[in-house]
Each structure stands twice: as structure tokens, then as C-alpha cells.
Coordinates of C-alpha atoms and ligand atoms in Angstrom, one line a residue:
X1068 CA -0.3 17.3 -20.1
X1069 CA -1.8 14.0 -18.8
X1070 CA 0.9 11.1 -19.3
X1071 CA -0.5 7.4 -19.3
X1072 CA 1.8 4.7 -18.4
X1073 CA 1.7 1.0 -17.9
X1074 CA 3.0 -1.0 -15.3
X1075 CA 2.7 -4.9 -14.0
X1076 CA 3.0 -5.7 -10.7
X1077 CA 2.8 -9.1 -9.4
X1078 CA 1.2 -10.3 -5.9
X1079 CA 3.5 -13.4 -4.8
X1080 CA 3.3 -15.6 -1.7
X1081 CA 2.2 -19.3 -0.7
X1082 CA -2.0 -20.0 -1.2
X1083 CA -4.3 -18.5 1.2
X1084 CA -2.3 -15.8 2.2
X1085 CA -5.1 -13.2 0.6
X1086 CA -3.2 -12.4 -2.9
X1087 CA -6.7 -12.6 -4.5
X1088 CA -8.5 -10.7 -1.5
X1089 CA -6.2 -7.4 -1.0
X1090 CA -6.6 -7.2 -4.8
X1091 CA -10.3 -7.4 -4.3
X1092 CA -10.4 -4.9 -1.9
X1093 CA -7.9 -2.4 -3.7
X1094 CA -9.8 -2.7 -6.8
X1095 CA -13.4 -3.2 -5.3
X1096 CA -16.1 -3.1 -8.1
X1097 CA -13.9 -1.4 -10.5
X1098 CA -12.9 -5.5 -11.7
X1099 CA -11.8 -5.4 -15.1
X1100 CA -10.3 -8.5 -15.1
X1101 CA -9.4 -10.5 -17.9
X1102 CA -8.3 -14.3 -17.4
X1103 CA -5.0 -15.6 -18.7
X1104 CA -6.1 -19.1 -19.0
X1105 CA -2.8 -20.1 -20.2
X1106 CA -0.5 -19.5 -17.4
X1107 CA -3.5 -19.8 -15.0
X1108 CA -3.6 -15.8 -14.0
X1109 CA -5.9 -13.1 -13.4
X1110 CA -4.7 -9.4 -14.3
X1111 CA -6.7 -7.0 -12.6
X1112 CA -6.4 -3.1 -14.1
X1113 CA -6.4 -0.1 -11.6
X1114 CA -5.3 3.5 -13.0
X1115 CA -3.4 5.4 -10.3
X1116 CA -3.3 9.1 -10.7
X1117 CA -0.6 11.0 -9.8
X1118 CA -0.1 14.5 -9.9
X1119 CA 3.4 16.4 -11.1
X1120 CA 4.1 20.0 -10.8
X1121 CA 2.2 20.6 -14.2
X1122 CA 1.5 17.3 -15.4
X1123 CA -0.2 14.5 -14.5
X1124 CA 0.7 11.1 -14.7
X1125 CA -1.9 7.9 -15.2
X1126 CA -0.5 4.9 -13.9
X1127 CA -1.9 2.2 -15.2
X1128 CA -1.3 -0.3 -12.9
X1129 CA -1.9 -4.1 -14.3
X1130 CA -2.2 -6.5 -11.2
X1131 CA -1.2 -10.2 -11.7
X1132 CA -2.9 -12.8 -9.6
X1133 CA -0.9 -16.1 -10.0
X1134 CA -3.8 -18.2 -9.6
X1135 CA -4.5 -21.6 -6.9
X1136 CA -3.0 -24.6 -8.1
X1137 CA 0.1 -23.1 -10.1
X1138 CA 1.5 -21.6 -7.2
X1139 CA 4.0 -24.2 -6.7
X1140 CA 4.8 -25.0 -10.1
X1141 CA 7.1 -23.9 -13.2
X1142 CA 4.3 -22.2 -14.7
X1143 CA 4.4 -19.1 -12.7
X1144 CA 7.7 -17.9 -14.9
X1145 CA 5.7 -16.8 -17.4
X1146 CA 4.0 -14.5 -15.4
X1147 CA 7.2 -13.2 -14.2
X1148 CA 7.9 -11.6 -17.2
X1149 CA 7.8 -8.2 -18.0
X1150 CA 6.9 -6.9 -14.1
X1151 CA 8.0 -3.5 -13.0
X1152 CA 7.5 -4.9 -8.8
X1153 CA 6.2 -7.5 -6.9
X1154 CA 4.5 -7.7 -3.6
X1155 CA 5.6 -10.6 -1.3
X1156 CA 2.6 -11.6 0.8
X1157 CA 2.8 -13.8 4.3
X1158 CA 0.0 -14.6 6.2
X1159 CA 0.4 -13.5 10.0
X1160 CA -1.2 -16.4 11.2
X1161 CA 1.4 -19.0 9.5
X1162 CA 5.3 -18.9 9.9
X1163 CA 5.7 -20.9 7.0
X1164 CA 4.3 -18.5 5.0
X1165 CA 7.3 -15.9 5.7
X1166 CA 9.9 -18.5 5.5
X1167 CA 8.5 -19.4 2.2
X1168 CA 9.1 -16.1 0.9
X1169 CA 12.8 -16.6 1.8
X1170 CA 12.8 -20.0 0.5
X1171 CA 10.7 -19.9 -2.7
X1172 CA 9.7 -16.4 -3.7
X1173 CA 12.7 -13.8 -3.0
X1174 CA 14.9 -16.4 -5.4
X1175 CA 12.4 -16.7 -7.8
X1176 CA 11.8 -12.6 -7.8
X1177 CA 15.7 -12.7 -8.3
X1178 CA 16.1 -15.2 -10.9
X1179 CA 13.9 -13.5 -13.3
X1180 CA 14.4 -9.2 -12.1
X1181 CA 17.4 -8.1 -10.1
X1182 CA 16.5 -4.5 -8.7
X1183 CA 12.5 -5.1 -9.0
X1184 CA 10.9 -2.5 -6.7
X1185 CA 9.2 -5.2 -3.7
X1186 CA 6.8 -4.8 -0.9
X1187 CA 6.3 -7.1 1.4
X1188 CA 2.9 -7.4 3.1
X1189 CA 1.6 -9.5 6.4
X1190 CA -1.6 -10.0 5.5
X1191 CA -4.5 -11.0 8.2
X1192 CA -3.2 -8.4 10.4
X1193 CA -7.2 -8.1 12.0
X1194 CA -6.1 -11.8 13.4
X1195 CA -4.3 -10.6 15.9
X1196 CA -4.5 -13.3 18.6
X1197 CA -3.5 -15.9 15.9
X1198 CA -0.4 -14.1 14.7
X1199 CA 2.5 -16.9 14.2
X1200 CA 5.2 -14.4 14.0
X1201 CA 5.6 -10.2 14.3
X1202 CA 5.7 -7.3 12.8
X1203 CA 9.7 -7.6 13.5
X1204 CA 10.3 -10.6 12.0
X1205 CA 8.2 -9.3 8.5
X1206 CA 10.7 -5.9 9.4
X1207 CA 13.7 -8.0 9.5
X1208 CA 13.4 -9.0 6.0
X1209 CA 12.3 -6.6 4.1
X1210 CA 15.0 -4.4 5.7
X1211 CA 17.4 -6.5 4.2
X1212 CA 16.0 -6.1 0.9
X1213 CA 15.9 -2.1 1.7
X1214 CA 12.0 -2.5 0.9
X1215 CA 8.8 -1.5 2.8
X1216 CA 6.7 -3.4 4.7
X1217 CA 3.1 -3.1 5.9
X1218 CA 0.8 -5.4 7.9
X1219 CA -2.6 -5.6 5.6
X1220 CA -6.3 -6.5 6.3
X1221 CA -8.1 -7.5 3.2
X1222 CA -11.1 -8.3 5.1
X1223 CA -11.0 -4.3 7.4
X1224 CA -8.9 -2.3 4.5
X1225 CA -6.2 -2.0 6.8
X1226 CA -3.2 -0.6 4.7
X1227 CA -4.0 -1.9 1.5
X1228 CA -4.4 1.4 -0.3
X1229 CA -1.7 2.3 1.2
X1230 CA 0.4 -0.5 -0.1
X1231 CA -0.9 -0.4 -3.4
X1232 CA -0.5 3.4 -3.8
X1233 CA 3.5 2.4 -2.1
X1234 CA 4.5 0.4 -4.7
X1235 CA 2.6 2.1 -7.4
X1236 CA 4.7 4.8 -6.4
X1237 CA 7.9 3.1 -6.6
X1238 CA 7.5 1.6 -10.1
X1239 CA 6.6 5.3 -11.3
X1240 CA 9.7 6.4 -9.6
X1241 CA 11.6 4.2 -11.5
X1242 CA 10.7 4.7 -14.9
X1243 CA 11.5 7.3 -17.3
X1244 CA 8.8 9.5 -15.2
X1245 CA 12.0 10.1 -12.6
X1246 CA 10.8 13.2 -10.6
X1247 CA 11.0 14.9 -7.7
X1248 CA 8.0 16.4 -7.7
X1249 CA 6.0 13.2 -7.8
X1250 CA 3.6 13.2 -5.1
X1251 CA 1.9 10.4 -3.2
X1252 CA -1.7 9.6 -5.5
X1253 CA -4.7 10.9 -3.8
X1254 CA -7.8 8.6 -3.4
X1255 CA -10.0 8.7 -6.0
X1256 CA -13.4 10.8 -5.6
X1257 CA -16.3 9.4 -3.6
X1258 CA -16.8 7.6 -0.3
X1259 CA -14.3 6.4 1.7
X1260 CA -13.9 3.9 5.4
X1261 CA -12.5 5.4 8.0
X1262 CA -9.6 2.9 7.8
X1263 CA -8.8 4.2 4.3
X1264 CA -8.7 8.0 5.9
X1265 CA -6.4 6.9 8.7
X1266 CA -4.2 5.4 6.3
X1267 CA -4.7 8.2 3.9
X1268 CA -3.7 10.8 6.6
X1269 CA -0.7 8.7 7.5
X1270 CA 0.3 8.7 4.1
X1271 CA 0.0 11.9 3.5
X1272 CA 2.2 13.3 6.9
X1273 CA 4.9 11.0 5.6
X1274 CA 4.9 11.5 2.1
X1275 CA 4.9 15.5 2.9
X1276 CA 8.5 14.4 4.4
X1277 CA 9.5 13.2 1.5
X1278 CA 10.0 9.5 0.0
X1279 CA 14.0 9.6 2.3
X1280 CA 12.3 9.8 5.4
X1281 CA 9.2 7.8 4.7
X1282 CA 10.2 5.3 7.1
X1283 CA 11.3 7.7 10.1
X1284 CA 8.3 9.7 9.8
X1285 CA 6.3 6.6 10.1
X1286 CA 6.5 6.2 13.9
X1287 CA 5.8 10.1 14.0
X1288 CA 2.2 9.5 12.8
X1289 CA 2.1 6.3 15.0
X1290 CA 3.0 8.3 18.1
X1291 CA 0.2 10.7 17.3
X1292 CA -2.5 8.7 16.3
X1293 CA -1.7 6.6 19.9
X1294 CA -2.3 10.0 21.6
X1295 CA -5.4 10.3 19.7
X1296 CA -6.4 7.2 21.1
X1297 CA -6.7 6.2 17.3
X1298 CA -6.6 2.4 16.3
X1299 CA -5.7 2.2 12.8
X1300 CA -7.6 -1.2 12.9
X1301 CA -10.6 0.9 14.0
X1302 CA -10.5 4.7 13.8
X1303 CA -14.1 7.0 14.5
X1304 CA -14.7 10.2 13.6
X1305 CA -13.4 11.4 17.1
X1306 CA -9.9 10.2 17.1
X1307 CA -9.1 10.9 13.5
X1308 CA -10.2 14.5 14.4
X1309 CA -8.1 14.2 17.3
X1310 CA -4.9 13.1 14.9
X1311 CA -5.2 16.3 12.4
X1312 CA -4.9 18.3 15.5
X1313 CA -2.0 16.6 17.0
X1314 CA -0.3 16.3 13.7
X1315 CA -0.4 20.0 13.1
X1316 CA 0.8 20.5 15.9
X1317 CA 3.8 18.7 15.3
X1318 CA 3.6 20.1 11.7
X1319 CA 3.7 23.8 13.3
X1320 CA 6.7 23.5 14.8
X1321 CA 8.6 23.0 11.3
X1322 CA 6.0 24.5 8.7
X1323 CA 4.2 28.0 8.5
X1324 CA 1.5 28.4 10.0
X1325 CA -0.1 28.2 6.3
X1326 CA 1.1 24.9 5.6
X1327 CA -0.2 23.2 8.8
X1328 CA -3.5 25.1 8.2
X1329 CA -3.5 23.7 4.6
X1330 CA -2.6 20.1 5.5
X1331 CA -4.9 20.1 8.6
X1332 CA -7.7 21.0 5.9
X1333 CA -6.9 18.6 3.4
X1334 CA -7.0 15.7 5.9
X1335 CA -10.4 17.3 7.6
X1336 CA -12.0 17.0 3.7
X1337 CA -10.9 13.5 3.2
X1338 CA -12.5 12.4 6.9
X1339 CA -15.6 14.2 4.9
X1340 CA -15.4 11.8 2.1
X1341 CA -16.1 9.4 5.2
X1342 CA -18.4 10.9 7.4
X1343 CA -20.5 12.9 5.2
X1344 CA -24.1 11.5 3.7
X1345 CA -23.4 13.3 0.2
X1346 CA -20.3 12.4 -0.8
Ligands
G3D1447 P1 -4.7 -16.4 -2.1 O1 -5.3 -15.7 -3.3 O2 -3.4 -15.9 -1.6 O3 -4.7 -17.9 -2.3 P2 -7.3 -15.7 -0.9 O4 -5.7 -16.1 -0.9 O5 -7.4 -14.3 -1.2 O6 -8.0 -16.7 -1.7 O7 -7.6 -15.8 0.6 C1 -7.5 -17.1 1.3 C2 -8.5 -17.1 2.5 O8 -8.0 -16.1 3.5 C3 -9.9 -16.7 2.2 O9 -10.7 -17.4 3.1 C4 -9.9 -15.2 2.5 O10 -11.2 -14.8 2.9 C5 -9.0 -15.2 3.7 N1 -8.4 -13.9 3.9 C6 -7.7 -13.2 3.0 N2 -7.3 -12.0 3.5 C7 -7.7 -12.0 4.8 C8 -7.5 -11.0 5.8 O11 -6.9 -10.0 5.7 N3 -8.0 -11.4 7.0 C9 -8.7 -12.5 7.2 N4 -9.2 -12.7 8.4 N5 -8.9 -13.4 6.3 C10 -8.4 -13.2 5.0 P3 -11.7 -18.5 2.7 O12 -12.3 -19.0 3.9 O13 -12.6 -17.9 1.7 O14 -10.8 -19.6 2.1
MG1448 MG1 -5.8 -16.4 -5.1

């Protein structure tokens, strides 16, 4: 049975931080876009599919992109309304921009939704000699809100699928659609970067681990993909090669030899999707 849900998710943050970019590259040319000229917003649909033991689920995911000029006024509580999780974006390269989400956004999130499913993102992670703050700082919050983080590139791709297909997966969680055999959502068919198949494989190691340990497994994959001499920022052929191996290796000492053989595949046919001229 294919189940077909709706969710809205908002993208939240001062301007400039790249709300309106990630959600460009998430949803690339699939834009179906319609324009809320009201409340000055742009929602943005993107169906997620996820598969169950013998179901499937279709998540449809409804992005809202609080538009330029509102961002500091009343009008944005409209657009509140109704969301099922909200991403809180900072931009790496201004402080202000992560104080703001203490200041402005995280009250505003709480005024309207207590218990909303948030992500926060620091976005313009390929500016790395203009960061204004860390990764730790970004960490420090969101761990007090018990809620993932991720350092995004709109511009390389760097963990926006991965973000997107995070939260998708925790407003899912949520709703009625509660089970445990939800897996992580698989890339849909056709090409992908090699950024998107780094963060795919990452995703997939952890998400293997279960949604618990999501978090430790994290710096498992990171360890790995060091050893692979793997930039996530810039991965080749060669060192996400390199990663399968290593993580099956670390796979073998807890799985059968089946199961690392089976994951080591599935990764090798995603870095296909990348590599390959007929995809
Ligand atoms: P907003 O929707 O939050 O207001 P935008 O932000 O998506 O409009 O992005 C604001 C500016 O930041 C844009 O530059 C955009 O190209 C840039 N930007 C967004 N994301 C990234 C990123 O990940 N890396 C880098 N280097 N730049 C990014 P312009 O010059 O068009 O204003
Ligand atoms: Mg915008």
C-alpha cells in the first residue's frame, strides 16, 4: 500500500543566510512553486519516499520560504501556522545570525509550536576561512534543544539532502505513520554529485544504526571517510571507494558477512549513479 501524507516545514533564519538557496538546491528543477502573495511566501513541494516493511509512505513535503522583506515583521505568524518542523538557518560567516536564532527565531518557533521537530543548519559551510563562529557553537544549541545539526552548502550540496531527508524524517516519525521500520528515504533515480553520495553513504551507515544512535555513529563515518582521505566538501571516485571499504570493515566486525556485502553494494551502486555516463 502506498500512503501519501502531507507535511509543512518551514526554513527560518535572518536574510541572506541561504533559506531560498538550500531550497533551490534540495528541490533543483523539480520547482513547483506557488507564491503566497499574502503573507509574502513561497511553498515549494518535494515528495519524499520512504519505504516501510510493506508499505510505502509518500511524504509530501510542502517547504515554506518566508520571503525578503517580511522577515523581521508580524507577518511571518501566519506562516507559522499549521508546520509539522522548522529548520533554523545561521550563516557561518555572521555571528549575528546564530544569536538571532536565540533571540528572534527559537521564541517565535515556541510561541506558535511547542515540541516542533527543528534542525538547525550553518549554512555557507564552503566559506570556510570566513567562518564567524564553529561547528561547536551551532552544536551547543541545538543540543540544548535535543535537535540535529548540520553545516550546509547550498552553493557545493554539502548536507542539504541530507538535512532535508533528516527532518523529513522526523516529521514522519511523528505522525500517525509511528514506525519502527521507517527507514532513511533513498535518493530518487537518476544522477547524482559526488557530494550527494558521500552524504548519502553517511546517511545510510548511521541510519543502519538506527535513529538512537544517529548521533554517535556520526563521528564513526567521519573517522572513516578521514582515513579515506575523503573531504565531504570534495569527495572523488577514489576516496569514496576507499570509505565503502573501510566502513565494511567496521561493519564486519558487528554484521554478517552478508550484510556488510549487501551494504558495501548498495553504497558502490549509488557512487554509480555518480560516476557512470548512463545513469
Ligand atoms: P535568504 O533566502 O535566506 O535570504 P538567499 O538567502 O538564499 O537569498 O542567499 C543569500 C545570498 O547568499 C545569495 O548571494 C546566495 O547566493 C548566497 N548563498 C546562499 N547559500 C550559500 C552557500 O551555501 N554558500 C555561499 N558561498 N553562498 C551562499 P547573492 O550574492 O545572490 O545575494
Ligand atoms: Mg530568501
Amino acid at each position: 500500500m502506498v500512503v501519501e501524507i502531507k507535511r509543512k516545514v518551514l526554513l527560518l533564519g535572518d536574510g541572506a543566510v541561504g533559506k531560498t538557496s538550500l531550497i533551490r538546491k534540495f528541490v533543483m528543477d523539480q520547482f513547483d512553486d506557488k507564491y503566497i502573495a499574502s503573507i509574502g511566501t513561497k511553498v515549494t513541494k518535494k515528495v519524499i519516499n520512504f519505504k516501510l516493511k510493506d508499505d510505502e509512505l509518500n511524504l509530501v513535503l510542502l517547504i515554506w520560504d518566508i520571503l525578503g522583506q517580511s522577515e523581521f515583521k508580524g507577518v511571518i505568524g501566519a506562516s507559522f501556522y499549521g508546520a509539522s518542523g522548522a529548520f533554523l538557518v545561521a550563516d557561518m560567516t555572521r555571528r549575528p545570525t546564530l544569536e538571532n536564532l536565540k533571540k528572534v527565531w527559537l521564541p517565535r518557533v515556541e510561541e506558535v509550536a511547542k515540541e516542533l521537530p527543528i534542525v538547525f543548519l550553518g549554512n555557507k559551510a564552503d566559506l570556510t576561512d570566513e567562518y564567524a563562529f564553529r561547528e561547536k557553537d551551532l552544536a551547543e544549541l541545538a543540543d540544548t534543544y535535543d535537535a540535529p545539526h548540520f553545516l550546509t552548502s547550498a552553493r557545493t550540496g554539502l548536507n542539504v539532502n541530507m538535512a532535508f531527508y533528516r527532518i523529513a524524517y522526523d516529521v514522519a516519525k511523528k505522525g500517525k505513520f509511528v514506525d519502527k521500520q521507517l527507514s532513511y528515504p533513498i535518493p530518487e533515480e537518476g544522477r547524482l554529485t559526488l557530494v550527494e553520495v558521500a552524504d548519502w553513504i553517511m546517511y545510510d551507515f548511521c541510519s543502519e544504526k538506527g535513529e538512537k544512535n544517529f548521533a554517535l555513529t556520526m563521528p564513526i563515518v567521519r573517522e572513516q571517510y578521514e582515513r579515506a582521505g575523503l573531504d565531504p566538501r570534495n569527495p572523488t571516485k577514489e576516496t569514496i571507494m576507499k570509505a565503502v571499504k573501510y566502513l565494511a570493515e567496521t561493519e564486519a566486525i558487528y554484521l554478517d558477512q552478508e550484510s556488510v556485502e549487501q551494504n558495501a553494494l548498495k553504497r558502490l551502486k549509488m557512487l554509480k549513479r555518480a560516476v557512470s555516463k548512463n545513469v
